[in-house]
Amino acid sequence: MSELGIGTKCVQGGYHPGNGEPRQIPIVQSTTFQYATGAEMGKLFDLESNGYFYTRLQNPTNDYIAARIAGLEGGTAAMLTSSGQAATFYAIFNIASCGDHVISSSAIYGGSYNLFAVTMKRMGIDFTFISPDCTPEELDAAFRPNTKAVFGETIANPALTVLDIEKFARAAHAHGVPLVIDNTFATPVNCRPFEWGADIVTHSTTKYMDGHGAAVGGCIVDSGKFDWTKYPDKFPGLCTPDESYHGVNYTERFGLGGAYITKATAQLMRDFGSIQSPQNAFLLGLGLESLHVRMKRHCENAQAVAEFLNQHDKISWVQYCGLKQDKYYALGQKYLPNGSCGVVSFGVKGGRDAAERFMGKLKIAAIETHVADARTCCLHPASTTHRQMNDAELAAAGVSPDLIRYSCGLEDAADLIADINQALASC
Ligand SMILES: *Cc1c(COP(=O)(O)O)cnc(C)c1O
């Protein structure tokens, strides 16, 4: 059979029940797995045979869902994590440690910025933040001999900049390091970063993938394409024996397709333990079954809302890459030809105060820290998710003080527009 379409992969990928087995993915609600002999279990601990022994490291429910997401992204291996934050942390920490350096787009999620600029910096990893709109020369100049990865978001939350993935991939590969892309907002339905040269993809599955605001979670997917063995000095963790696993060499034992995720599971999950619960993985699987149907509706609603805001005289600016005059329209057409996401950013005339008054008048859209689920919600990042940033950092992240992030759910576009209209009339 030829390659399956993205919709079929959303509905059926990753789990193929045999005769008489459950049609829906079973929740394996068990912390542990039993074996007849200690010797058999010992082989699992040495990574010599495949199997489950403790849910902190791996669980069948999680693996079905991870395989579904790997299929959607076109990757070779994937793992679920307890949150998007854990996915971002593992994705970088799996290949960078104390004394290393990472380049990141400055337009990223506030939580990722804080993780990099504050917490991982305390672990001795240095980050350089660079504008996603930088020239290839500026990007090139940001590399150091100890640079281990480049990071960016397909569509930045909340700035909604569209990353020129090919530009970032070219620079990363010229310097012998992988490009890690957070693909949360686009989802693999609208963009598959591996097709544009990215090497690792991360997700906050909390957003569109779950899609119902029901379960916090994350995922890391490996393309299997980055050849760590060409740079053994840069990536000793993947190319030399791991003494904590009786000398296993991940690239030798698991190949390029499996080394990165096996190492992240065997070392990082073992030691940090940010596993997604099988129950949440099941909920994520339910969400994935309709991801392709929902993304289309999210995008249609966002396009309608953006066009309405764009012609309203109380709105000072609108950012949505589906609008023809948007700075990222061309990049959107290239990387996201079928739609971008359901999130629109805009400013209300009158700045910060007007923004807060407007949000208070909305009846359908709730004020939430959340984005990207079935129910429309909105947020003022400068006073909430990004409040740890000063004005210069906010500007670099593409977040102006009056920015409202409006996440279109799956309601009727006409109702969302009427709600915005009445709130603007009374603010
Ligand atoms: C929400 C989000 C994260 C963090 O995910 P959590 O599941 O909240 O930990 C990371 N990246 C992006 C783009 C996000 O929107």
Short mmCIF file of C-alpha atoms and ligand atoms in Angstrom, two decimals, residues 83-86 88 109 112 153 155 157 182 184-185 204-207 216-218 371, ligand 1:
data_model
loop_
_atom_site.label_atom_id
_atom_site.label_comp_id
_atom_site.label_asym_id
_atom_site.label_seq_id
_atom_site.Cartn_x
_atom_site.Cartn_y
_atom_site.Cartn_z
CA SER A 83 4.55 18.00 29.65
CA GLY A 84 5.79 20.09 26.76
CA GLN A 85 8.32 21.64 29.13
CA ALA A 86 9.78 18.22 29.87
CA THR A 88 11.87 20.72 25.44
CA TYR A 109 7.13 30.19 24.14
CA SER A 112 10.84 27.65 26.93
CA GLU A 153 9.25 27.13 16.84
CA ILE A 155 4.86 29.15 14.57
CA ASN A 157 3.69 31.18 20.69
CA ASP A 182 8.88 22.89 18.52
CA THR A 184 3.20 22.58 18.78
CA PHE A 185 1.16 25.27 17.02
CA SER A 204 3.39 20.30 23.87
CA THR A 205 0.63 17.74 23.29
CA THR A 206 -1.37 19.77 25.84
CA LYS A 207 -2.42 22.01 22.95
CA VAL A 216 -0.91 18.08 29.99
CA GLY A 217 1.71 16.23 27.97
CA GLY A 218 4.66 16.41 25.61
CA VAL A 371 -4.31 28.03 24.04
C1 LIG B 1 2.56 25.25 25.93
C2 LIG B 1 3.77 25.19 25.13
C3 LIG B 1 4.92 24.56 25.62
C4 LIG B 1 5.00 23.96 26.99
O1 LIG B 1 4.13 22.88 27.10
P1 LIG B 1 3.42 22.40 28.45
O2 LIG B 1 2.66 21.20 28.00
O3 LIG B 1 2.56 23.50 28.96
O4 LIG B 1 4.51 22.06 29.42
C5 LIG B 1 6.03 24.50 24.80
N1 LIG B 1 6.01 25.05 23.57
C6 LIG B 1 4.92 25.68 23.08
C7 LIG B 1 4.97 26.27 21.71
C8 LIG B 1 3.77 25.77 23.84
O5 LIG B 1 2.69 26.40 23.34
#
